[in-house]
Coordinates of C-alpha atoms in Angstrom, one line a residue:
M936 CA 155.4 128.3 106.4
E937 CA 152.1 127.7 108.2
I938 CA 149.4 130.2 109.0
G939 CA 146.0 130.2 110.7
D940 CA 144.9 126.7 111.2
G941 CA 148.4 125.4 110.5
S942 CA 148.0 124.5 106.8
P943 CA 151.1 124.9 104.6
V944 CA 151.2 127.8 102.2
S945 CA 153.6 129.0 99.6
N946 CA 156.5 131.2 100.7
M947 CA 155.7 133.6 97.9
K948 CA 155.0 137.1 99.2
R949 CA 151.7 138.7 98.5
K950 CA 151.9 142.0 96.6
S951 CA 149.5 144.8 97.5
S952 CA 148.3 147.2 94.9
P953 CA 149.7 150.8 95.3
G954 CA 147.7 152.9 97.7
S955 CA 145.7 150.0 99.0
P956 CA 145.6 149.6 102.8
H957 CA 147.3 146.7 104.4
R958 CA 144.9 143.8 104.7
P959 CA 145.6 141.0 107.2
S960 CA 145.6 137.5 105.7
A961 CA 142.2 136.0 105.9
K962 CA 141.7 133.2 108.4
R963 CA 139.6 130.1 107.7
T964 CA 136.4 129.9 109.8
K965 CA 134.6 126.7 110.6
K966 CA 131.0 126.5 109.4
S967 CA 128.5 126.4 112.2
G968 CA 125.9 123.7 112.1
L969 CA 125.0 120.3 113.5
Q970 CA 127.9 117.8 113.2
I971 CA 127.2 114.0 113.4
S972 CA 129.7 113.7 116.3
S973 CA 127.6 116.1 118.3
L974 CA 124.6 113.7 118.4
P975 CA 123.9 111.9 121.6
K976 CA 125.7 108.6 122.2
D977 CA 122.5 106.5 122.1
I978 CA 121.7 107.9 118.6
L979 CA 125.2 107.2 117.4
S980 CA 125.0 103.7 118.8
S981 CA 121.7 103.3 116.9
I982 CA 123.4 104.4 113.7
T983 CA 126.3 102.0 114.0
S984 CA 124.1 99.1 114.9
K985 CA 122.6 99.3 111.4
L986 CA 126.0 98.6 109.9
P987 CA 127.6 95.2 109.6
L988 CA 129.9 94.4 112.5
R989 CA 133.2 94.9 110.6
E990 CA 132.1 98.2 109.1
A991 CA 130.8 99.4 112.5
A992 CA 134.2 98.6 114.1
R993 CA 135.9 100.8 111.5
T994 CA 134.2 103.8 112.9
S995 CA 136.4 103.5 116.0
I996 CA 139.3 105.2 114.2
L997 CA 137.3 108.4 113.5
S998 CA 138.0 110.0 116.9
S999 CA 138.3 109.2 120.6
Q1000 CA 134.6 109.8 120.9
W1001 CA 133.8 107.2 118.3
R1002 CA 136.3 104.6 119.7
R1003 CA 133.7 102.6 121.7
I1004 CA 130.4 103.6 120.1
W1005 CA 130.3 100.5 117.9
L1006 CA 130.5 98.3 121.0
C1007 CA 127.1 99.5 122.3
R1008 CA 125.1 97.4 119.8
A1009 CA 121.7 96.0 120.6
N1010 CA 122.2 93.0 118.3
I1011 CA 125.5 91.3 118.0
D1012 CA 125.8 89.1 114.9
L1013 CA 128.9 86.9 115.0
S1014 CA 129.4 84.7 111.9
C1015 CA 132.0 84.1 109.3
Y1016 CA 130.7 87.1 107.4
T1017 CA 131.1 89.5 110.3
V1018 CA 134.2 88.1 112.1
L1019 CA 136.6 86.8 109.5
S1020 CA 138.7 88.9 107.2
Q1021 CA 138.0 89.0 103.4
S1022 CA 140.8 86.5 102.7
D1023 CA 139.6 84.2 105.4
K1024 CA 136.0 84.4 104.2
A1025 CA 137.2 83.4 100.7
Q1026 CA 139.0 80.4 102.2
Y1027 CA 136.0 79.5 104.4
W1028 CA 134.1 78.2 101.4
T1029 CA 136.9 75.9 100.2
T1030 CA 137.2 72.3 101.4
G1031 CA 138.1 72.3 105.0
G1032 CA 138.2 76.1 105.1
S1033 CA 135.8 76.4 108.1
R1034 CA 138.1 74.1 110.1
V1035 CA 141.2 76.0 109.2
N1036 CA 139.6 79.3 110.3
R1037 CA 137.9 77.9 113.4
G1038 CA 140.6 79.2 115.7
K1039 CA 140.4 82.7 114.2
F1040 CA 136.7 82.7 114.5
I1041 CA 136.8 81.7 118.2
K1042 CA 139.5 84.3 118.9
G1043 CA 137.4 87.0 117.1
V1044 CA 134.2 86.2 119.0
G1045 CA 136.1 86.4 122.3
A1046 CA 137.7 89.7 121.4
V1047 CA 134.3 91.3 120.5
L1048 CA 132.5 90.0 123.6
Q1049 CA 135.4 91.1 125.8
Q1050 CA 135.2 94.7 124.5
H1051 CA 131.4 94.9 124.3
E1052 CA 129.9 96.9 127.1
G1053 CA 127.0 94.5 127.5
V1054 CA 124.5 97.3 128.1
G1055 CA 121.2 97.2 126.4
T1056 CA 122.0 94.0 124.5
H1057 CA 119.0 92.5 122.9
T1058 CA 120.2 89.5 120.9
I1059 CA 123.5 87.7 120.4
R1060 CA 123.8 85.4 117.4
I1061 CA 126.7 83.1 117.0
S1062 CA 126.8 81.0 113.7
Y1063 CA 129.7 78.8 112.7
E1064 CA 130.8 75.2 112.2
L1065 CA 131.5 74.3 115.9
C1066 CA 131.2 71.0 117.7
G1067 CA 131.7 69.4 121.1
R1068 CA 135.4 70.0 121.0
C1069 CA 134.8 73.7 121.3
A1070 CA 132.5 73.3 124.4
H1071 CA 134.7 75.4 126.6
H1072 CA 134.5 78.5 124.4
I1073 CA 130.8 78.1 123.7
D1074 CA 130.0 77.7 127.4
E1075 CA 131.8 81.0 128.0
W1076 CA 129.7 82.7 125.3
V1077 CA 126.5 81.4 126.9
E1078 CA 127.7 82.6 130.3
Y1079 CA 128.4 86.0 128.8
T1080 CA 124.9 86.2 127.3
I1081 CA 123.3 85.5 130.7
A1082 CA 125.7 87.9 132.5
S1083 CA 125.0 90.7 129.9
K1084 CA 121.3 90.3 130.6
A1085 CA 120.7 89.8 126.8
K1086 CA 117.1 89.0 125.8
G1087 CA 118.0 86.6 123.1
L1088 CA 120.6 84.0 122.2
I1089 CA 120.8 82.3 118.7
L1090 CA 123.3 79.5 118.6
E1091 CA 123.8 78.0 115.1
L1092 CA 126.4 75.2 115.2
R1093 CA 126.6 73.6 111.8
S1094 CA 129.6 71.4 112.2
A1095 CA 127.6 68.2 112.6
K1096 CA 125.8 69.0 109.3
F1097 CA 129.1 68.7 107.3
E1098 CA 131.0 66.4 109.7
P1099 CA 128.3 63.9 110.9
T1100 CA 130.8 61.8 112.9
V1101 CA 131.9 64.6 115.2
A1102 CA 130.3 64.9 118.7
R1103 CA 127.7 67.6 119.0
Y1104 CA 127.9 70.3 121.5
D1105 CA 125.8 69.6 124.6
F1106 CA 123.9 72.8 125.5
P1107 CA 124.2 73.5 129.3
L1108 CA 120.6 73.9 130.3
Q1109 CA 121.7 74.1 133.9
M1110 CA 123.0 77.6 133.2
L1111 CA 119.5 78.7 132.4
D1112 CA 117.9 77.0 135.4
T1113 CA 118.9 79.8 137.7
K1114 CA 117.6 83.3 138.7
K1115 CA 120.4 84.8 136.6
N1116 CA 118.6 84.0 133.4
S1117 CA 115.5 86.0 134.2
N1118 CA 116.2 88.4 131.3
L1119 CA 116.5 85.7 128.6
R1120 CA 113.3 85.7 126.5
H1121 CA 114.4 84.2 123.2
L1122 CA 116.6 81.1 122.7
E1123 CA 117.4 79.4 119.3
L1124 CA 119.5 76.3 119.3
H1125 CA 120.6 74.7 116.0
I1126 CA 122.4 71.4 115.4
L1127 CA 123.5 70.4 118.9
S1128 CA 122.4 68.1 121.6
L1129 CA 119.9 68.9 124.4
S1130 CA 119.2 66.9 127.5
P1131 CA 117.5 68.5 130.5
P1132 CA 119.0 67.5 133.8
S1133 CA 116.9 65.5 136.2
D1134 CA 116.4 68.5 138.5
F1135 CA 115.5 70.9 135.7
R1136 CA 113.0 73.4 137.0
G1137 CA 112.0 75.0 133.7
F1138 CA 112.6 78.3 132.1
Q1139 CA 112.0 81.4 134.2
N1140 CA 110.8 83.9 131.6
L1141 CA 111.6 82.4 128.2
T1142 CA 108.9 83.2 125.7
K1143 CA 110.6 82.0 122.4
L1144 CA 112.4 78.7 121.9
C1145 CA 114.0 77.4 118.7
L1146 CA 115.3 73.9 118.2
Q1147 CA 116.6 73.2 114.7
D1148 CA 118.0 69.7 114.1
V1149 CA 118.6 69.1 117.8
N1150 CA 119.4 65.7 119.2
I1151 CA 116.7 65.3 121.8
T1152 CA 114.5 62.3 122.8
N1153 CA 110.7 62.1 123.2
E1154 CA 111.0 62.1 127.0
D1155 CA 113.4 65.1 127.1
V1156 CA 111.0 67.1 124.9
Q1157 CA 108.2 66.3 127.2
R1158 CA 110.2 67.3 130.3
L1159 CA 111.3 70.5 128.6
L1160 CA 107.7 71.5 127.7
S1161 CA 106.1 70.3 130.9
E1162 CA 108.5 72.2 133.1
G1163 CA 108.7 75.3 130.9
N1164 CA 105.2 76.5 131.8
H1165 CA 106.2 80.1 131.2
L1166 CA 106.8 79.5 127.5
E1167 CA 104.5 81.3 125.1
Q1168 CA 106.5 80.9 121.9
R1169 CA 108.8 78.0 120.9
R1170 CA 110.3 78.6 117.5
I1171 CA 112.3 76.0 115.5
W1172 CA 113.6 77.3 112.2
A1173 CA 113.2 75.3 109.0
P1174 CA 115.3 76.2 106.0
G1175 CA 113.2 78.1 103.4
Y1176 CA 110.3 78.7 105.6
T1177 CA 108.9 82.1 105.1
G1178 CA 105.5 82.0 106.7
H1179 CA 104.0 83.3 110.0
G1180 CA 106.9 85.3 111.4
L1181 CA 107.8 85.5 115.1
G1182 CA 104.5 85.7 117.0
Q1183 CA 104.0 83.6 120.2
C1184 CA 104.6 80.1 118.8
F1185 CA 106.2 76.7 119.3
R1186 CA 108.1 75.5 116.3
I1187 CA 110.0 72.3 116.1
A1188 CA 111.8 71.0 112.9
C1189 CA 114.2 68.5 111.6
C1190 CA 114.7 66.8 115.0
K1191 CA 115.5 63.2 113.9
M1192 CA 115.1 61.4 117.2
I1193 CA 111.5 62.5 117.9
S1194 CA 108.8 59.9 117.1
S1195 CA 106.0 61.2 119.3
L1196 CA 105.2 64.7 120.3
R1197 CA 102.8 65.8 123.1
I1198 CA 102.0 69.5 123.8
P1199 CA 101.0 69.7 127.5
H1200 CA 98.1 71.7 128.9
C1201 CA 100.4 74.0 130.8
L1202 CA 101.3 75.7 127.5
N1203 CA 97.8 77.0 127.2
R1204 CA 99.1 80.5 126.3
L1205 CA 100.7 79.2 123.1
K1206 CA 99.5 81.2 120.1
F1207 CA 101.1 79.2 117.3
L1208 CA 102.5 75.7 117.0
L1209 CA 104.8 74.6 114.2
V1210 CA 106.0 71.0 113.7
L1211 CA 108.2 70.7 110.6
S1212 CA 110.1 67.9 108.9
C1213 CA 110.7 65.5 111.8
P1214 CA 111.3 62.3 109.8
L1215 CA 110.5 59.7 112.5
L1216 CA 107.4 61.5 113.9
Q1217 CA 104.3 59.3 114.0
D1218 CA 101.8 61.1 116.2
I1219 CA 101.1 64.5 117.6
T1220 CA 98.9 65.1 120.7
I1221 CA 97.9 68.6 121.6
D1222 CA 96.4 69.1 125.1
C1223 CA 96.5 72.9 125.1
G1224 CA 94.2 75.3 123.2
V1225 CA 96.6 76.6 120.6
P1226 CA 94.7 78.6 118.0
A1227 CA 97.1 77.9 115.0
L1228 CA 99.0 74.9 113.8
H1229 CA 101.4 74.4 110.9
Y1230 CA 102.5 70.9 110.2
M1231 CA 105.0 69.8 107.5
G1232 CA 106.0 66.2 106.9
S1233 CA 104.5 62.8 106.2
L1234 CA 101.0 61.8 107.2
V1235 CA 100.8 61.5 111.0
S1236 CA 98.1 60.9 113.6
L1237 CA 96.7 64.2 114.9
E1238 CA 94.8 64.3 118.2
F1239 CA 93.4 67.4 119.8
A1240 CA 92.0 68.0 123.3
A1241 CA 88.4 69.1 123.5
P1242 CA 87.2 71.8 123.7
F1243 CA 89.7 72.9 121.0
K1244 CA 90.4 76.5 120.0
L1245 CA 92.1 75.8 116.7
R1246 CA 91.2 78.5 114.1
N1247 CA 94.1 78.3 111.6
L1248 CA 95.4 74.9 110.2
W1249 CA 98.3 74.6 107.7
I1250 CA 99.1 71.0 106.5
D1251 CA 102.0 70.5 104.1
L1252 CA 102.3 66.8 103.2
S1253 CA 105.5 65.3 101.9
T1254 CA 103.8 62.0 101.0
R1255 CA 101.2 61.3 98.3
H1256 CA 97.6 62.0 99.4
S1257 CA 94.3 63.1 97.9
A1258 CA 93.2 66.5 99.1
L1259 CA 89.6 65.5 99.5
G1260 CA 90.7 62.2 101.1
F1261 CA 92.7 64.1 103.7
I1262 CA 89.9 66.6 104.4
S1263 CA 87.3 63.8 104.8
S1264 CA 89.3 61.1 106.6
E1265 CA 92.4 62.6 108.3
L1266 CA 91.2 65.9 109.8
P1267 CA 90.2 65.4 113.4
T1268 CA 86.6 65.9 114.3
T1269 CA 87.5 68.0 117.3
I1270 CA 88.1 71.2 115.4
P1271 CA 84.6 72.7 115.0
H1272 CA 85.8 76.3 115.0
L1273 CA 88.4 76.0 112.2
E1274 CA 88.3 79.2 110.1
T1275 CA 91.3 78.9 107.8
L1276 CA 92.6 75.7 106.2
T1277 CA 95.7 75.5 104.0
L1278 CA 96.5 72.1 102.5
R1279 CA 99.5 71.4 100.3
C1280 CA 99.9 67.9 98.8
S1281 CA 100.8 65.8 95.8
Q1282 CA 97.9 63.8 94.4
F1283 CA 98.4 60.7 92.3
E1284 CA 95.0 59.1 92.2
R1285 CA 91.3 59.9 92.8
A1286 CA 89.8 59.3 96.2
D1287 CA 86.1 58.3 96.2
V1288 CA 85.2 60.2 99.3
V1289 CA 82.5 62.6 98.1
S1290 CA 79.8 60.8 100.0
R1291 CA 81.8 61.0 103.3
L1292 CA 82.8 64.6 103.1
R1293 CA 81.7 66.2 106.4
S1294 CA 80.7 69.8 107.0
F1295 CA 83.0 72.6 108.2
R1296 CA 80.5 75.2 109.1
S1297 CA 83.0 77.7 110.6
L1298 CA 85.5 77.6 107.7
R1299 CA 86.0 81.0 106.1
H1300 CA 89.2 80.7 104.0
L1301 CA 90.3 77.6 102.1
I1302 CA 93.7 77.3 100.4
L1303 CA 94.5 74.2 98.3
D1304 CA 98.0 73.9 96.8
L1305 CA 97.9 70.8 94.7
T1306 CA 100.4 69.1 92.4
I1307 CA 98.6 66.6 90.1
F1308 CA 100.5 63.6 88.9
D1309 CA 98.2 61.5 86.7
L1310 CA 100.1 59.3 84.3
P1311 CA 99.7 57.4 82.1
R1312 CA 95.9 57.6 82.3
R1313 CA 93.9 60.5 83.7
T1314 CA 91.8 59.5 86.8
I1315 CA 91.9 62.5 89.0
D1316 CA 88.8 64.7 88.6
I1317 CA 89.2 68.4 89.5
L1318 CA 85.5 68.8 89.4
D1319 CA 85.2 66.8 92.7
L1320 CA 86.5 69.9 94.4
G1321 CA 83.2 71.5 93.7
Y1322 CA 81.6 69.5 96.5
L1323 CA 83.6 71.7 98.9
L1324 CA 81.1 74.5 98.4
E1325 CA 78.5 72.3 100.1
A1326 CA 81.0 71.1 102.8
A1327 CA 81.9 74.7 103.7
P1328 CA 78.7 76.8 103.6
S1329 CA 80.3 79.8 105.3
M1330 CA 83.4 79.9 103.1
E1331 CA 84.2 83.5 101.9
K1332 CA 87.5 83.0 100.1
L1333 CA 88.8 80.1 98.0
E1334 CA 92.3 79.8 96.7
L1335 CA 93.2 76.9 94.4
H1336 CA 96.8 76.6 93.2
M1337 CA 97.4 73.8 90.7
V1338 CA 100.5 72.3 89.1
M1339 CA 99.2 69.9 86.4
N1340 CA 102.1 67.5 85.9
C1341 CA 100.2 65.2 83.6
L1342 CA 99.2 64.8 80.0
H1343 CA 97.6 67.9 78.8
K1344 CA 94.6 68.5 76.4
R1345 CA 92.8 71.8 76.1
Y1346 CA 89.1 71.4 76.1
S1347 CA 87.2 71.7 72.9
H1348 CA 83.6 70.9 71.9
E1349 CA 84.7 67.7 70.3
D1350 CA 85.5 66.4 73.9
G1351 CA 81.8 66.2 74.7
E1352 CA 79.5 68.3 76.8
L1353 CA 80.7 70.0 79.9
R1354 CA 79.5 68.3 83.0
S1355 CA 77.8 69.9 86.0
L1356 CA 77.3 69.1 89.6
P1357 CA 73.9 69.3 91.4
S1358 CA 73.0 72.9 92.1
C1359 CA 74.5 74.2 95.4
P1360 CA 73.7 77.9 96.0
H1361 CA 76.4 79.5 98.2
S1362 CA 75.6 82.7 99.9
H1363 CA 79.1 83.7 101.3
L1364 CA 81.8 82.9 98.7
S1365 CA 82.9 86.3 97.4
L1366 CA 86.5 85.8 96.2
V1367 CA 88.0 82.9 94.2
N1368 CA 91.6 82.7 93.0
I1369 CA 92.7 79.9 90.6
T1370 CA 96.3 79.5 89.4
G1371 CA 97.7 76.9 87.0
F1372 CA 94.5 77.0 84.9
I1373 CA 95.5 75.4 81.6
G1374 CA 92.1 74.8 80.0
E1375 CA 91.5 71.2 81.0
K1376 CA 87.9 70.1 80.8
D1377 CA 87.5 69.4 84.6
Q1378 CA 89.2 72.7 85.4
L1379 CA 86.6 74.5 83.3
E1380 CA 83.8 72.5 84.8
L1381 CA 84.9 73.5 88.3
A1382 CA 85.2 77.2 87.4
L1383 CA 81.7 77.1 85.9
H1384 CA 80.3 75.4 88.9
I1385 CA 81.6 78.1 91.2
L1386 CA 80.5 80.9 88.8
H1387 CA 76.9 79.5 88.7
N1388 CA 76.5 78.8 92.4
A1389 CA 78.4 81.6 94.2
M1390 CA 75.5 84.0 94.7
V1391 CA 77.6 86.9 96.1
L1392 CA 80.8 86.4 94.0
K1393 CA 82.7 89.6 93.5
A1394 CA 85.8 88.2 91.7
L1395 CA 86.8 85.0 90.0
R1396 CA 90.5 85.4 89.1
I1397 CA 92.0 82.9 86.6
H1398 CA 95.8 82.7 86.3
P1399 CA 97.1 80.4 83.6
R1400 CA 100.5 80.5 85.1
P1401 CA 101.3 78.4 88.2
S1402 CA 101.7 80.4 91.4
T1403 CA 105.3 79.2 91.7
V1404 CA 107.6 78.2 88.8
S1405 CA 111.0 77.7 90.5
S1406 CA 110.8 73.9 91.0
I1407 CA 108.2 73.1 88.2
P1408 CA 109.3 71.2 85.1
A1409 CA 109.6 73.3 82.0
H1410 CA 106.9 71.3 80.1
V1411 CA 104.4 72.0 82.9
R1412 CA 104.8 75.8 82.6
S1413 CA 105.2 75.9 78.8
K1414 CA 103.9 78.8 76.8
D1415 CA 101.5 76.4 74.9
R1416 CA 99.8 75.4 78.2
I1417 CA 99.5 79.0 79.3
A1418 CA 98.1 80.0 76.0
N1419 CA 95.5 77.2 76.2
G1420 CA 94.5 78.3 79.7
Y1421 CA 94.2 81.9 78.6
S1422 CA 92.1 81.1 75.5
A1423 CA 89.9 78.5 77.2
A1424 CA 89.0 81.0 80.0
L1425 CA 88.1 83.7 77.5
E1426 CA 86.1 81.3 75.3
F1427 CA 84.1 79.4 77.9
L1428 CA 84.0 81.4 81.1
A1429 CA 83.6 84.9 79.8
K1430 CA 80.3 84.1 78.0
S1431 CA 78.9 82.7 81.3
D1432 CA 80.0 85.7 83.3
H1433 CA 76.7 87.6 83.6
G1434 CA 77.9 89.4 86.8
N1435 CA 81.2 90.6 85.2
V1436 CA 83.3 89.0 87.9
V1437 CA 85.7 86.9 85.8
E1438 CA 89.2 88.2 85.4
V1439 CA 91.8 86.4 83.4
V1440 CA 95.1 87.5 84.9
G1441 CA 98.3 87.8 83.0
D1442 CA 100.0 89.7 80.1
F1443 CA 99.9 86.7 77.7
H1444 CA 98.9 87.7 74.2
L1445 CA 97.2 85.2 71.9
P1446 CA 98.6 84.8 68.4
S1447 CA 96.4 86.6 65.8

């Protein structure tokens, strides 16, 4: 028996009390109010776009109204995580699992793109172990991206990384060399081959380019950059890199065929240049006025056009080099307006360059990230860094991050008098941050030199712990070293702190 809204009820008859009037059975009434299904389609699409692709697809079974909502996604992310089933994903990580599921992935990507409405598409990301043998399918996906008027394409083909003998996919630049690509703004290409055709006319409106581990020659890079005079950002992703974000920049990394890189004058709108981990690279020439440069790799020749607009320079050296030696000898002289310098290096010996240290009058912010290897006999002198106060008279902020991978001895009075450099009053330095302070004699001498000469110092923060500990040997970050740094800072810096600016940071408690 069914009543009202059709829900089944018991066939037991209701009994009315004597004398009571007959009351009709109550009907269920729906509660009024805003239902999620009554929201506009664009809002529903925005909601489903926040879900992973597989979860968004499941909303299609809710009702006929929801059937195609998930297909109106601004960002389409197609990878083993979003396309393959749970069982296939588990197999993906086994030996040969990606090859076994390659056909399923290709079929899944084709199904999604076939159903997608292609309206309002912002970025399409395709990430899987694919090579040149899959060129027909990848070409179709590139064509779809252009036809859908998407603003971004991210193509991450990792097959060559695990199967180095397979032929890489050749990206069809000729597809972008037409009026049809006028909507594409952002292009990221990972682990493939790239060779501009002889009649390549450049990108129409591309503003972001990513080349990660791409097979491309010096000449082809030059042709790509010279013709692509609309480019404002070129972005090449390096694993683990977390700095600088996606502003207008050119970023090239892990391209193993490049030995020389020249940035032409036509890219004068470039805001940020990144050159990362290209193992054969020997020289970089920059003919445009890019204001920020980040370089990671071995020591190379840097040449800048004049007048140069560089304001922010980040150097991360993979080879051994003295920090003062690099600053005095390797930095080009054509960067008079440099305001921020970040230098990361490993130092194995002392460089006698104090007398040749030139002036950086525009420098406002200096960041030194130093790993000190000094075995078996200590020769590196941290106090030498005190001469930077004279070299950078306008410096306002100094960050010194140290990893002391050397024999350790906490300073005591038995080690002799603390040395001091000639007086160098500094009228701009207001904030100093020192990490990895373990109470070495030369560390104390540097801190005291800063304390005595920085006339407007507001804070001198001492951190006994290194700034990063993930890749540091256990003995370098031992509790004994941290305790020594903590106690030495309290004993020798606090009593010289007449301006109450010294702060020993950390929750370390000394033994009573």
